[in-house]
Structure formats: C-alpha cells, structure tokens
Amino acid sequence: MRSAWEAAARVVDPEIRALTIEELGILREVSEDGGRVTVTITPTYSGCPAMDAIRADIERALHAAGYPQVRVTTRYGAPWSTDWITPAGRAKLAAAGMAPPGPAGARGPVPVALTVRCPRCGSAETEQLSRFGSTACKALWRCRSCVEPFEHVKAL
Amino acid sequence: MSARSARSAPGRRVGDRAATDLVGYLLRLGDDALIAAQRLAEWSSRAPEMEEDIALTNIALDQLGAARALLTYAGELEGAGRDEDDLAYLRTDREFANCLLVELPNGDFAVTMAKLLFLAAYQHPLYGWLAGSADDRLAGIAAKARKESAYHLEHAALWTVRLGDGTDESHRRMRAAVDEVWPYTHELFATDDLLERLDKAGVAVNPAAVRDGWLDTVEKVLDEATLTRPVDGWTPGGGRRGLHTEHLSYLLAEMQVVHRAHPGATW
C-alpha cells in the first residue's frame, strides 16, 4: 500500500494541470491516526475556486490507495508563497508555457518592474498585458521577440 | 459560498465576552470583504476591456475568499450553528456590519477605482497588523489576505494615476469620483468600545492608528494623479452598527434571492 503522503502528493492541481499539489507547495501535512487520514492543505489565494475540487480529488486518491477514512482540512497560516513551488514544479511550469514566478517577499505597495522571461523562446523582451490572468495566481504577458502571449505565475 | 462547510459544535465558547467581541469584529471584516466582492462582481462581463473584466473579477474573488474564511470563523465562534452561507444569505441589512464605502454603487469606472483605492489602502496595512494578532486563526487569514490586497492597491493606484493624469475628461471624472467617495473613508478609522477592547487584548488594532499610513499612501497616489486631497467635512457612518445607506438592501436582495427562494439548496 502506498503511503498516505505519496497518494495525496500525486493529486494534480485542477487549474495548473502540469503540477501536483506537492510541487505547487500547497500540501502541508498528512497524518494517520488509527486508519484515519488527515490531509492539511493551504490555498494559493483565499478565493481560489479550485480548493473544493482539490479536496475532492485528495479524498478520491486516498480512497483508491486504500484509506477509507479521510479528512481534508485547510490551514491559512503561514500563508502560501510562490517560493514554495519546488524546483521540479518550476521546470514543469516553464515546460508547459507558463513563466514561473520570481522570488516573493520584495513586494511593497509601490509597483516594481521585474523582467519575466518568455517561457517559449527565453527572451527578456516581454511586456505585461494584464496583471490579472485566467486564474487568480496568473498574469497575462506577451513576448516581443516571438510575439507569443504567455501566462506568468505571479510572485506572492 | 460553499455548500460543504462543516458546522461546529453548538455552544462552544458562548457567553465568553472576548469571543462575542471577536465575532462582532469578524463580521465587520467579513462583511466589508463580502459586500466589496459583490459590488466588484457586478463589473463581470461589463468592464471597459477584457483584461479589466478579468482583473476586477479576480479582485472580487480574493475578497470573497477572505469573506468566506472570516464568516466561517465568526459562525464557529458564535456557536449558534450558523455557517458562512447562513451569515451571507440569511441576515437582513440591519444585521450587516460592513462600512458604507463598500456598499456604495459602482458609479462609473472612476468611482469604482476610487472606492477600491481607498479600501485597499486601508485593508492592506490593517491585514498586515492583524497578521500579528493575538488570535492565531485571525492572524492566519489576515496574513493571506494582506498579500492579495497589495495587488488590489497597486491596480487601483495605477488606474487612479492613469485617469487623473490622463485626458481632461478622465481627470474631471477621477476628481469627481475622489470627491464623491472621500467622506465615506472616515468611517474606516472610527473607533468604538468594541475596537478599544480588542485593541487592548492585542486581537485587533484601533483603526485610528492606521489612518496616518493610509493618508500617506493615498496622498502619494493622488499627487501623482494630479489630484488634490478633498477637504474633510461630512463624515457619514453607522455601518458598523447596522445603519446603512439605501443601497445595501438592493444589493442584498440580489445577492440573497436564490438562496432565499430555495432554502438549503446545494449544487
């Protein structure tokens, strides 16, 4: 039987399907107590609508791995940061055409322009089209070299 | 709102004064976020351009996420078996504790941006303070919301500058919007007994203490936008005590109609 952590860790994020929840850094804790498994996850953004789907997917994955009693809890603190995306996760994001985030934490209320490299051609000649993208965690960018639009996971 | 939120055991911590205070405070924070979310969502499919449509909807979603966490916590602490849905959909206007600023109609795009600028410039430092609250669960929710509100503030500031320092017409409308909304910002920093007790307990901050920082942020943006800070005068308030403008009832009617027509329905 696969360990409960391994089973939960293989669940794929429903909105960024290139990553597992472990690579995204939202899987915080998996504990077993007399056959009952408690999985603790953290939201990327407070209002992330994928959380309900992720909870259901975790339950399904653990049931399939032989754990009938599963509880999924949400923990807010410490808040998730894009710094928690694993190196493997970053590589997968880039391979899927999404520019991975830069380091978080240097942000203030004053806008700071940081160059984002095009995940397709590697050019630094890029521009932001919109700071809010198709999901809460992404911004929409365009490469001026290869003229392709791309998504960028915002540093948080 | 979630259909699957767990109800807590009734009776927990009932009668505890500190818990009652915290419930009241969580409702203020949660209602600010919920009503702001509902107003911002009105722009969905109606914003001036596609990117802005997505931006405003995303900001609304952040606010809704914070509202869900805050109202869920308020319901559990209250111990009367009310979950986030009960609190959002089954209270009347007099039971809402949001500030008047968030319930004001969206107006034109400039009014929406003025409202968002003033709200985000308040929520960002407030959540920052609350991230160190003596109440761990509130601190966790606030730490999360603080990061998101930085993006809201940035977005509203960019638009305020773009419109204020834009054409004659955009400047005129941005100035009118700032003038119109300004009086409602005073309520954000008004204090009362509940806030003073929570401040003493290290659970919340007296909002009067964050006004200097707020003014500093807002004045810098207005200055860059070639706008002048309006003169302080009329200071409408009452939202924290359930005394609202006529706009809230209409907003609630629309927000609550499906839930009230089909009580207990889930999907």
CSV table of C-alpha atoms in Angstrom, one decimal:
chain,number,residue,atom,x,y,z
A,1,MET,CA,0.0,0.0,0.0
A,2,ARG,CA,1.3,3.4,-1.0
A,3,SER,CA,1.9,5.8,1.9
A,4,ALA,CA,-0.9,8.4,2.5
A,5,TRP,CA,1.5,11.2,1.8
A,6,GLU,CA,2.5,9.7,-1.6
A,7,ALA,CA,-1.1,9.2,-2.5
A,8,ALA,CA,-2.0,12.8,-1.7
A,9,ALA,CA,1.1,14.2,-3.2
A,10,ARG,CA,0.2,12.8,-6.7
A,11,VAL,CA,-3.0,14.8,-6.9
A,12,VAL,CA,-2.8,17.2,-9.8
A,13,ASP,CA,-3.8,20.9,-9.5
A,14,PRO,CA,-7.0,21.2,-11.4
A,15,GLU,CA,-6.2,24.6,-12.9
A,16,ILE,CA,-2.4,24.2,-13.5
A,17,ARG,CA,-2.5,20.6,-14.5
A,18,ALA,CA,1.2,20.5,-15.1
A,19,LEU,CA,1.8,20.4,-11.4
A,20,THR,CA,1.0,18.2,-8.5
A,21,ILE,CA,-0.2,19.8,-5.3
A,22,GLU,CA,3.1,18.8,-3.7
A,23,GLU,CA,5.1,20.6,-6.4
A,24,LEU,CA,2.8,23.6,-6.1
A,25,GLY,CA,3.6,23.6,-2.3
A,26,ILE,CA,0.0,23.5,-1.0
A,27,LEU,CA,0.2,20.1,0.6
A,28,ARG,CA,1.3,20.8,4.1
A,29,GLU,CA,0.7,17.8,6.3
A,30,VAL,CA,-0.6,14.2,6.1
A,31,SER,CA,-1.1,12.4,9.3
A,32,GLU,CA,-2.5,9.0,10.2
A,33,ASP,CA,-4.4,8.1,13.3
A,34,GLY,CA,-5.8,4.6,13.6
A,35,GLY,CA,-6.6,4.3,10.0
A,36,ARG,CA,-8.0,7.8,9.7
A,37,VAL,CA,-6.0,10.1,7.5
A,38,THR,CA,-6.0,13.9,7.9
A,39,VAL,CA,-4.6,15.9,5.0
A,40,THR,CA,-3.9,19.6,5.5
A,41,ILE,CA,-3.7,21.9,2.5
A,42,THR,CA,-3.3,25.6,2.1
A,43,PRO,CA,-5.0,27.8,-0.5
A,44,THR,CA,-2.8,29.6,-3.0
A,45,TYR,CA,-5.3,32.5,-3.0
A,46,SER,CA,-8.1,33.0,-0.4
A,47,GLY,CA,-10.8,32.7,-3.1
A,48,CYS,CA,-9.2,30.0,-5.2
A,49,PRO,CA,-12.2,28.2,-6.6
A,50,ALA,CA,-10.1,25.1,-7.2
A,51,MET,CA,-9.9,24.3,-3.5
A,52,ASP,CA,-13.2,22.3,-3.5
A,53,ALA,CA,-12.1,20.2,-6.4
A,54,ILE,CA,-8.7,19.6,-4.8
A,55,ARG,CA,-10.3,18.5,-1.6
A,56,ALA,CA,-12.5,16.0,-3.5
A,57,ASP,CA,-9.5,14.8,-5.6
A,58,ILE,CA,-7.5,14.2,-2.4
A,59,GLU,CA,-10.3,12.1,-0.9
A,60,ARG,CA,-10.7,10.1,-4.1
A,61,ALA,CA,-6.9,9.5,-4.4
A,62,LEU,CA,-6.7,8.3,-0.8
A,63,HIS,CA,-9.7,6.1,-1.1
A,64,ALA,CA,-8.2,4.5,-4.1
A,65,ALA,CA,-4.9,4.0,-2.2
A,66,GLY,CA,-6.8,2.1,0.5
A,67,TYR,CA,-7.7,4.7,3.1
A,68,PRO,CA,-11.4,4.8,3.6
A,69,GLN,CA,-11.5,7.5,6.3
A,70,VAL,CA,-10.1,10.8,5.0
A,71,ARG,CA,-10.5,14.3,6.3
A,72,VAL,CA,-9.1,17.3,4.4
A,73,THR,CA,-8.5,20.5,6.4
A,74,THR,CA,-7.4,23.9,5.3
A,75,ARG,CA,-4.8,26.0,7.0
A,76,TYR,CA,-4.2,29.6,6.2
A,77,GLY,CA,-1.1,30.5,8.2
A,78,ALA,CA,1.7,30.7,7.4
A,79,PRO,CA,0.4,32.0,4.1
A,80,TRP,CA,1.3,30.1,0.9
A,81,SER,CA,4.1,31.7,-1.1
A,82,THR,CA,5.1,31.0,-4.7
A,83,ASP,CA,8.6,30.4,-3.1
A,84,TRP,CA,7.1,27.1,-2.0
A,85,ILE,CA,6.8,25.9,-5.6
A,86,THR,CA,9.5,23.2,-5.9
A,87,PRO,CA,12.4,23.4,-8.4
A,88,ALA,CA,10.8,20.5,-10.3
A,89,GLY,CA,7.5,22.4,-10.3
A,90,ARG,CA,9.1,25.5,-11.7
A,91,ALA,CA,10.7,23.5,-14.5
A,92,LYS,CA,7.3,21.9,-15.3
A,93,LEU,CA,5.6,25.3,-15.4
A,94,ALA,CA,8.1,26.6,-17.9
A,95,ALA,CA,7.8,23.5,-20.0
A,96,ALA,CA,4.0,24.0,-20.0
A,97,GLY,CA,4.4,27.5,-21.3
A,98,MET,CA,3.9,29.3,-18.0
A,99,ALA,CA,6.7,31.6,-16.8
A,100,PRO,CA,7.5,30.7,-13.2
A,101,PRO,CA,7.4,33.3,-10.5
A,102,GLY,CA,10.4,35.3,-9.3
A,103,PRO,CA,11.2,35.5,-5.6
A,104,ALA,CA,8.4,36.7,-3.4
A,105,GLY,CA,8.7,39.0,-0.5
A,106,ALA,CA,10.4,42.0,-2.1
A,107,ARG,CA,7.0,43.5,-2.9
A,108,GLY,CA,5.6,46.7,-1.4
A,109,PRO,CA,2.7,48.9,-2.3
A,110,VAL,CA,4.9,50.6,-4.9
A,111,PRO,CA,5.0,48.8,-8.3
A,112,VAL,CA,8.3,47.2,-9.1
A,113,ALA,CA,9.1,46.2,-12.6
A,114,LEU,CA,10.7,42.8,-12.9
A,115,THR,CA,11.6,41.2,-16.2
A,116,VAL,CA,9.9,38.0,-16.9
A,117,ARG,CA,11.5,35.7,-19.5
A,118,CYS,CA,9.4,34.2,-22.3
A,119,PRO,CA,8.9,30.5,-21.5
A,120,ARG,CA,8.9,29.7,-25.2
A,121,CYS,CA,12.0,31.5,-26.6
A,122,GLY,CA,13.7,32.7,-23.4
A,123,SER,CA,13.7,36.3,-24.5
A,124,ALA,CA,13.7,39.0,-21.8
A,125,GLU,CA,11.9,41.4,-24.2
A,126,THR,CA,8.5,40.8,-22.7
A,127,GLU,CA,5.6,43.0,-21.6
A,128,GLN,CA,2.7,42.6,-19.2
A,129,LEU,CA,-0.7,42.8,-20.9
A,130,SER,CA,-2.7,42.3,-17.6
A,131,ARG,CA,-1.6,41.8,-14.1
A,132,PHE,CA,-4.7,39.5,-13.6
A,133,GLY,CA,-5.0,36.4,-15.8
A,134,SER,CA,-7.2,33.4,-16.3
A,135,THR,CA,-6.8,32.3,-12.7
A,136,ALA,CA,-6.1,34.3,-9.5
A,137,CYS,CA,-2.5,33.2,-9.5
A,138,LYS,CA,-1.5,34.2,-13.0
A,139,ALA,CA,-0.8,37.3,-15.0
A,140,LEU,CA,-1.0,37.7,-18.8
A,141,TRP,CA,2.2,38.6,-20.6
A,142,ARG,CA,3.4,38.8,-24.2
A,143,CYS,CA,6.8,38.2,-25.7
A,144,ARG,CA,8.0,41.0,-28.0
A,145,SER,CA,10.6,38.7,-29.6
A,146,CYS,CA,8.5,35.7,-30.6
A,147,VAL,CA,5.2,37.6,-30.3
A,148,GLU,CA,3.5,34.8,-28.4
A,149,PRO,CA,1.3,35.6,-25.4
A,150,PHE,CA,2.0,33.6,-22.3
A,151,GLU,CA,0.9,33.2,-18.7
A,152,HIS,CA,3.1,34.1,-15.7
A,153,VAL,CA,2.6,32.8,-12.2
A,154,LYS,CA,2.8,35.9,-10.1
A,155,ALA,CA,5.2,36.1,-7.2
A,156,LEU,CA,3.1,36.0,-4.0
B,1,MET,CA,-20.1,30.2,-0.8
B,2,SER,CA,-19.5,26.6,-0.1
B,3,ALA,CA,-22.2,24.0,0.4
B,4,ARG,CA,-19.9,21.7,2.2
B,5,SER,CA,-18.8,23.8,5.2
B,6,ALA,CA,-18.7,22.0,8.4
B,7,ARG,CA,-20.9,23.2,11.2
B,8,SER,CA,-19.2,23.5,14.6
B,9,ALA,CA,-20.5,22.0,17.8
B,10,PRO,CA,-23.1,24.4,19.1
B,11,GLY,CA,-22.5,26.1,22.4
B,12,ARG,CA,-18.7,26.4,22.2
B,13,ARG,CA,-17.4,29.5,24.0
B,14,VAL,CA,-20.9,31.1,24.2
B,15,GLY,CA,-21.2,33.7,26.8
B,16,ASP,CA,-17.5,34.5,26.7
B,17,ARG,CA,-17.2,38.3,26.3
B,18,ALA,CA,-13.9,38.1,24.4
B,19,ALA,CA,-15.4,35.6,22.0
B,20,THR,CA,-18.5,37.7,21.5
B,21,ASP,CA,-16.3,40.7,20.7
B,22,LEU,CA,-14.3,38.8,18.2
B,23,VAL,CA,-17.4,37.5,16.5
B,24,GLY,CA,-18.5,41.1,16.1
B,25,TYR,CA,-15.2,42.1,14.7
B,26,LEU,CA,-15.0,39.2,12.3
B,27,LEU,CA,-18.4,40.2,11.0
B,28,ARG,CA,-17.2,43.7,10.3
B,29,LEU,CA,-14.1,42.4,8.4
B,30,GLY,CA,-16.0,39.7,6.7
B,31,ASP,CA,-18.9,41.9,5.6
B,32,ASP,CA,-16.5,44.5,4.3
B,33,ALA,CA,-14.9,41.8,2.1
B,34,LEU,CA,-18.2,40.2,1.1
B,35,ILE,CA,-20.0,43.4,0.1
B,36,ALA,CA,-16.9,44.6,-1.8
B,37,ALA,CA,-16.8,41.3,-3.6
B,38,GLN,CA,-20.5,41.5,-4.6
B,39,ARG,CA,-20.1,45.1,-5.9
B,40,LEU,CA,-16.9,44.3,-7.8
B,41,ALA,CA,-18.5,41.2,-9.3
B,42,GLU,CA,-21.2,43.5,-10.9
B,43,TRP,CA,-18.4,44.5,-13.4
B,44,SER,CA,-18.1,40.9,-14.6
B,45,SER,CA,-18.8,40.9,-18.3
B,46,ARG,CA,-19.3,44.7,-18.2
B,47,ALA,CA,-15.9,46.1,-17.7
B,48,PRO,CA,-14.4,48.5,-20.3
B,49,GLU,CA,-12.0,45.9,-21.6
B,50,MET,CA,-11.4,42.2,-21.3
B,51,GLU,CA,-8.3,42.5,-19.2
B,52,GLU,CA,-10.1,44.8,-16.8
B,53,ASP,CA,-13.0,42.4,-16.6
B,54,ILE,CA,-10.7,39.6,-15.5
B,55,ALA,CA,-8.9,41.9,-13.1
B,56,LEU,CA,-12.0,43.1,-11.3
B,57,THR,CA,-13.4,39.6,-11.1
B,58,ASN,CA,-10.1,38.3,-9.7
B,59,ILE,CA,-10.1,41.0,-7.0
B,60,ALA,CA,-13.7,40.2,-6.2
B,61,LEU,CA,-12.7,36.6,-5.9
B,62,ASP,CA,-9.9,37.5,-3.4
B,63,GLN,CA,-12.4,39.5,-1.4
B,64,LEU,CA,-14.9,36.6,-1.4
B,65,GLY,CA,-12.2,34.2,-0.3
B,66,ALA,CA,-11.3,36.4,2.7
B,67,ALA,CA,-15.1,36.8,3.4
B,68,ARG,CA,-15.6,33.1,3.5
B,69,ALA,CA,-12.8,32.4,5.9
B,70,LEU,CA,-13.8,35.3,8.2
B,71,LEU,CA,-17.5,34.5,8.2
B,72,THR,CA,-16.9,30.8,8.7
B,73,TYR,CA,-14.8,31.6,11.7
B,74,ALA,CA,-17.4,34.0,13.0
B,75,GLY,CA,-20.1,31.4,12.7
B,76,GLU,CA,-18.0,28.7,14.5
B,77,LEU,CA,-17.0,31.1,17.3
B,78,GLU,CA,-20.6,32.3,17.7
B,79,GLY,CA,-21.6,28.7,18.3
B,80,ALA,CA,-25.2,29.0,17.1
B,81,GLY,CA,-24.7,26.7,14.2
B,82,ARG,CA,-24.5,29.3,11.5
B,83,ASP,CA,-22.1,28.7,8.7
B,84,GLU,CA,-20.8,31.1,6.1
B,85,ASP,CA,-23.9,30.7,3.9
B,86,ASP,CA,-26.3,31.4,6.7
B,87,LEU,CA,-24.4,34.5,7.6
B,88,ALA,CA,-24.1,35.8,4.0
B,89,TYR,CA,-27.6,34.8,2.8
B,90,LEU,CA,-29.9,34.9,5.8
B,91,ARG,CA,-29.1,38.2,7.5
B,92,THR,CA,-31.0,41.4,6.8
B,93,ASP,CA,-29.4,44.8,6.1
B,94,ARG,CA,-29.6,45.8,9.8
B,95,GLU,CA,-27.5,42.8,10.7
B,96,PHE,CA,-24.6,43.6,8.3
B,97,ALA,CA,-21.7,45.4,9.9
B,98,ASN,CA,-19.8,46.5,6.7
B,99,CYS,CA,-18.6,50.1,6.2
B,100,LEU,CA,-20.7,52.3,3.9
B,101,LEU,CA,-17.9,52.7,1.4
B,102,VAL,CA,-18.1,49.1,0.1
B,103,GLU,CA,-21.9,49.2,-0.4
B,104,LEU,CA,-22.0,52.4,-2.5
B,105,PRO,CA,-22.9,51.8,-6.1
B,106,ASN,CA,-20.1,51.3,-8.6
B,107,GLY,CA,-20.9,54.5,-10.4
B,108,ASP,CA,-18.6,55.0,-13.4
B,109,PHE,CA,-15.2,53.3,-13.7
B,110,ALA,CA,-13.5,56.2,-11.8
B,111,VAL,CA,-15.8,55.8,-8.8
B,112,THR,CA,-15.1,52.1,-8.7
B,113,MET,CA,-11.4,52.8,-8.8
B,114,ALA,CA,-11.6,55.5,-6.1
B,115,LYS,CA,-13.6,53.1,-3.9
B,116,LEU,CA,-11.0,50.3,-4.5
B,117,LEU,CA,-8.1,52.6,-3.9
B,118,PHE,CA,-9.4,53.8,-0.5
B,119,LEU,CA,-10.5,50.3,0.5
B,120,ALA,CA,-7.2,48.6,-0.5
B,121,ALA,CA,-5.1,51.3,1.1
B,122,TYR,CA,-7.0,50.5,4.3
B,123,GLN,CA,-7.2,46.7,4.1
B,124,HIS,CA,-3.5,46.3,3.3
B,125,PRO,CA,-2.0,47.8,6.4
B,126,LEU,CA,-4.9,46.5,8.5
B,127,TYR,CA,-4.4,42.9,7.5
B,128,GLY,CA,-0.7,43.5,7.9
B,129,TRP,CA,-1.3,44.4,11.5
B,130,LEU,CA,-3.8,41.6,12.1
B,131,ALA,CA,-1.3,39.1,10.7
B,132,GLY,CA,0.3,39.5,14.2
B,133,SER,CA,-3.0,39.3,16.1
B,134,ALA,CA,-3.1,37.5,19.4
B,135,ASP,CA,-5.8,35.4,17.8
B,136,ASP,CA,-3.9,32.8,15.7
B,137,ARG,CA,-6.7,31.9,13.3
B,138,LEU,CA,-7.5,35.6,12.5
B,139,ALA,CA,-3.7,36.1,12.1
B,140,GLY,CA,-3.5,33.3,9.5
B,141,ILE,CA,-6.5,34.7,7.5
B,142,ALA,CA,-5.1,38.2,7.6
B,143,ALA,CA,-1.6,37.2,6.5
B,144,LYS,CA,-3.1,35.5,3.4
B,145,ALA,CA,-5.4,38.5,2.6
B,146,ARG,CA,-2.6,41.0,3.1
B,147,LYS,CA,-0.5,39.6,0.2
B,148,GLU,CA,-3.5,39.7,-2.1
B,149,SER,CA,-4.5,43.3,-1.1
B,150,ALA,CA,-1.1,44.5,-2.2
B,151,TYR,CA,-2.2,43.7,-5.8
B,152,HIS,CA,-5.5,45.4,-5.3
B,153,LEU,CA,-3.8,48.5,-4.1
B,154,GLU,CA,-1.4,48.5,-7.0
B,155,HIS,CA,-4.1,48.0,-9.5
B,156,ALA,CA,-6.3,50.8,-8.2
B,157,ALA,CA,-3.3,53.2,-7.8
B,158,LEU,CA,-2.3,52.6,-11.4
B,159,TRP,CA,-5.8,53.4,-12.7
B,160,THR,CA,-6.2,56.4,-10.5
B,161,VAL,CA,-2.9,57.9,-11.8
B,162,ARG,CA,-3.8,56.9,-15.4
B,163,LEU,CA,-7.2,58.6,-15.3
B,164,GLY,CA,-6.2,61.5,-13.1
B,165,ASP,CA,-3.2,62.3,-15.2
B,166,GLY,CA,-4.9,61.5,-18.4
B,167,THR,CA,-7.3,63.5,-20.6
B,168,ASP,CA,-9.3,66.5,-19.4
B,169,GLU,CA,-12.4,64.3,-19.3
B,170,SER,CA,-10.7,61.4,-17.4
B,171,HIS,CA,-9.2,63.9,-15.0
B,172,ARG,CA,-12.5,65.6,-14.4
B,173,ARG,CA,-14.2,62.3,-13.7
B,174,MET,CA,-11.5,60.9,-11.5
B,175,ARG,CA,-11.5,64.1,-9.5
B,176,ALA,CA,-15.3,64.0,-9.1
B,177,ALA,CA,-15.1,60.3,-8.0
B,178,VAL,CA,-12.5,61.0,-5.3
B,179,ASP,CA,-14.6,64.0,-4.1
B,180,GLU,CA,-17.7,61.9,-4.0
B,181,VAL,CA,-16.3,58.9,-2.2
B,182,TRP,CA,-13.9,60.7,0.2
B,183,PRO,CA,-16.5,61.4,3.0
B,184,TYR,CA,-17.1,57.6,3.4
B,185,THR,CA,-13.4,56.9,4.2
B,186,HIS,CA,-13.7,58.5,7.7
B,187,GLU,CA,-15.9,55.6,8.9
B,188,LEU,CA,-13.0,53.2,8.3
B,189,PHE,CA,-11.0,54.8,11.0
B,190,ALA,CA,-13.8,55.5,13.5
B,191,THR,CA,-13.3,53.7,16.8
B,192,ASP,CA,-15.8,52.4,19.4
B,193,ASP,CA,-15.9,50.3,22.6
B,194,LEU,CA,-15.6,47.0,20.8
B,195,LEU,CA,-12.5,48.1,18.9
B,196,GLU,CA,-10.9,49.5,22.1
B,197,ARG,CA,-11.4,46.3,24.0
B,198,LEU,CA,-10.0,44.2,21.1
B,199,ASP,CA,-7.1,46.6,20.8
B,200,LYS,CA,-6.2,46.2,24.5
B,201,ALA,CA,-6.4,42.4,24.1
B,202,GLY,CA,-3.9,42.6,21.2
B,203,VAL,CA,-6.5,40.9,19.0
B,204,ALA,CA,-7.3,43.9,16.7
B,205,VAL,CA,-5.8,47.3,16.1
B,206,ASN,CA,-7.6,50.5,16.8
B,207,PRO,CA,-8.2,51.7,13.2
B,208,ALA,CA,-7.5,55.3,14.1
B,209,ALA,CA,-3.8,54.1,14.4
B,210,VAL,CA,-3.6,53.1,10.7
B,211,ARG,CA,-5.1,56.4,9.3
B,212,ASP,CA,-1.7,58.1,9.1
B,213,GLY,CA,-0.3,55.4,7.0
B,214,TRP,CA,-3.4,55.3,4.9
B,215,LEU,CA,-3.3,59.0,4.3
B,216,ASP,CA,0.4,58.8,3.3
B,217,THR,CA,-0.3,56.1,0.7
B,218,VAL,CA,-3.5,57.8,-0.7
B,219,GLU,CA,-1.9,61.3,-0.9
B,220,LYS,CA,1.1,60.0,-2.8
B,221,VAL,CA,-1.2,58.4,-5.4
B,222,LEU,CA,-3.5,61.4,-5.6
B,223,ASP,CA,-0.5,63.6,-6.0
B,224,GLU,CA,0.9,61.5,-8.9
B,225,ALA,CA,-2.5,61.6,-10.4
B,226,THR,CA,-2.5,65.4,-10.3
B,227,LEU,CA,-5.5,65.3,-8.0
B,228,THR,CA,-6.0,67.2,-4.7
B,229,ARG,CA,-6.9,65.5,-1.5
B,230,PRO,CA,-10.5,66.6,-0.7
B,231,VAL,CA,-11.2,68.7,2.3
B,232,ASP,CA,-12.5,66.8,5.3
B,233,GLY,CA,-16.1,67.7,6.1
B,234,TRP,CA,-19.2,65.4,6.2
B,235,THR,CA,-18.4,62.1,7.9
B,236,PRO,CA,-21.2,59.6,7.2
B,237,GLY,CA,-21.1,56.4,9.3
B,238,GLY,CA,-23.2,53.9,11.1
B,239,GLY,CA,-22.4,50.8,9.0
B,240,ARG,CA,-20.7,49.1,11.9
B,241,ARG,CA,-24.0,49.4,13.9
B,242,GLY,CA,-26.1,48.1,11.0
B,243,LEU,CA,-27.3,51.6,9.9
B,244,HIS,CA,-26.7,51.5,6.1
B,245,THR,CA,-27.4,53.6,3.0
B,246,GLU,CA,-30.4,52.6,1.0
B,247,HIS,CA,-28.1,50.9,-1.5
B,248,LEU,CA,-27.3,47.9,0.7
B,249,SER,CA,-30.9,46.5,0.7
B,250,TYR,CA,-30.9,46.3,-3.1
B,251,LEU,CA,-27.5,44.7,-3.1
B,252,LEU,CA,-28.6,42.1,-0.6
B,253,ALA,CA,-31.9,41.4,-2.4
B,254,GLU,CA,-29.9,40.4,-5.5
B,255,MET,CA,-27.2,38.5,-3.6
B,256,GLN,CA,-29.7,36.5,-1.5
B,257,VAL,CA,-32.6,35.9,-3.8
B,258,VAL,CA,-31.7,32.4,-5.0
B,259,HIS,CA,-30.8,31.2,-1.5
B,260,ARG,CA,-34.0,32.6,0.0
B,261,ALA,CA,-36.1,31.2,-2.8
B,262,HIS,CA,-34.6,27.7,-2.4
B,263,PRO,CA,-33.6,27.4,1.2
B,264,GLY,CA,-30.9,24.8,1.9
B,265,ALA,CA,-30.3,24.1,-1.8
B,266,THR,CA,-26.9,22.9,-2.7
B,267,TRP,CA,-25.1,22.5,-6.0
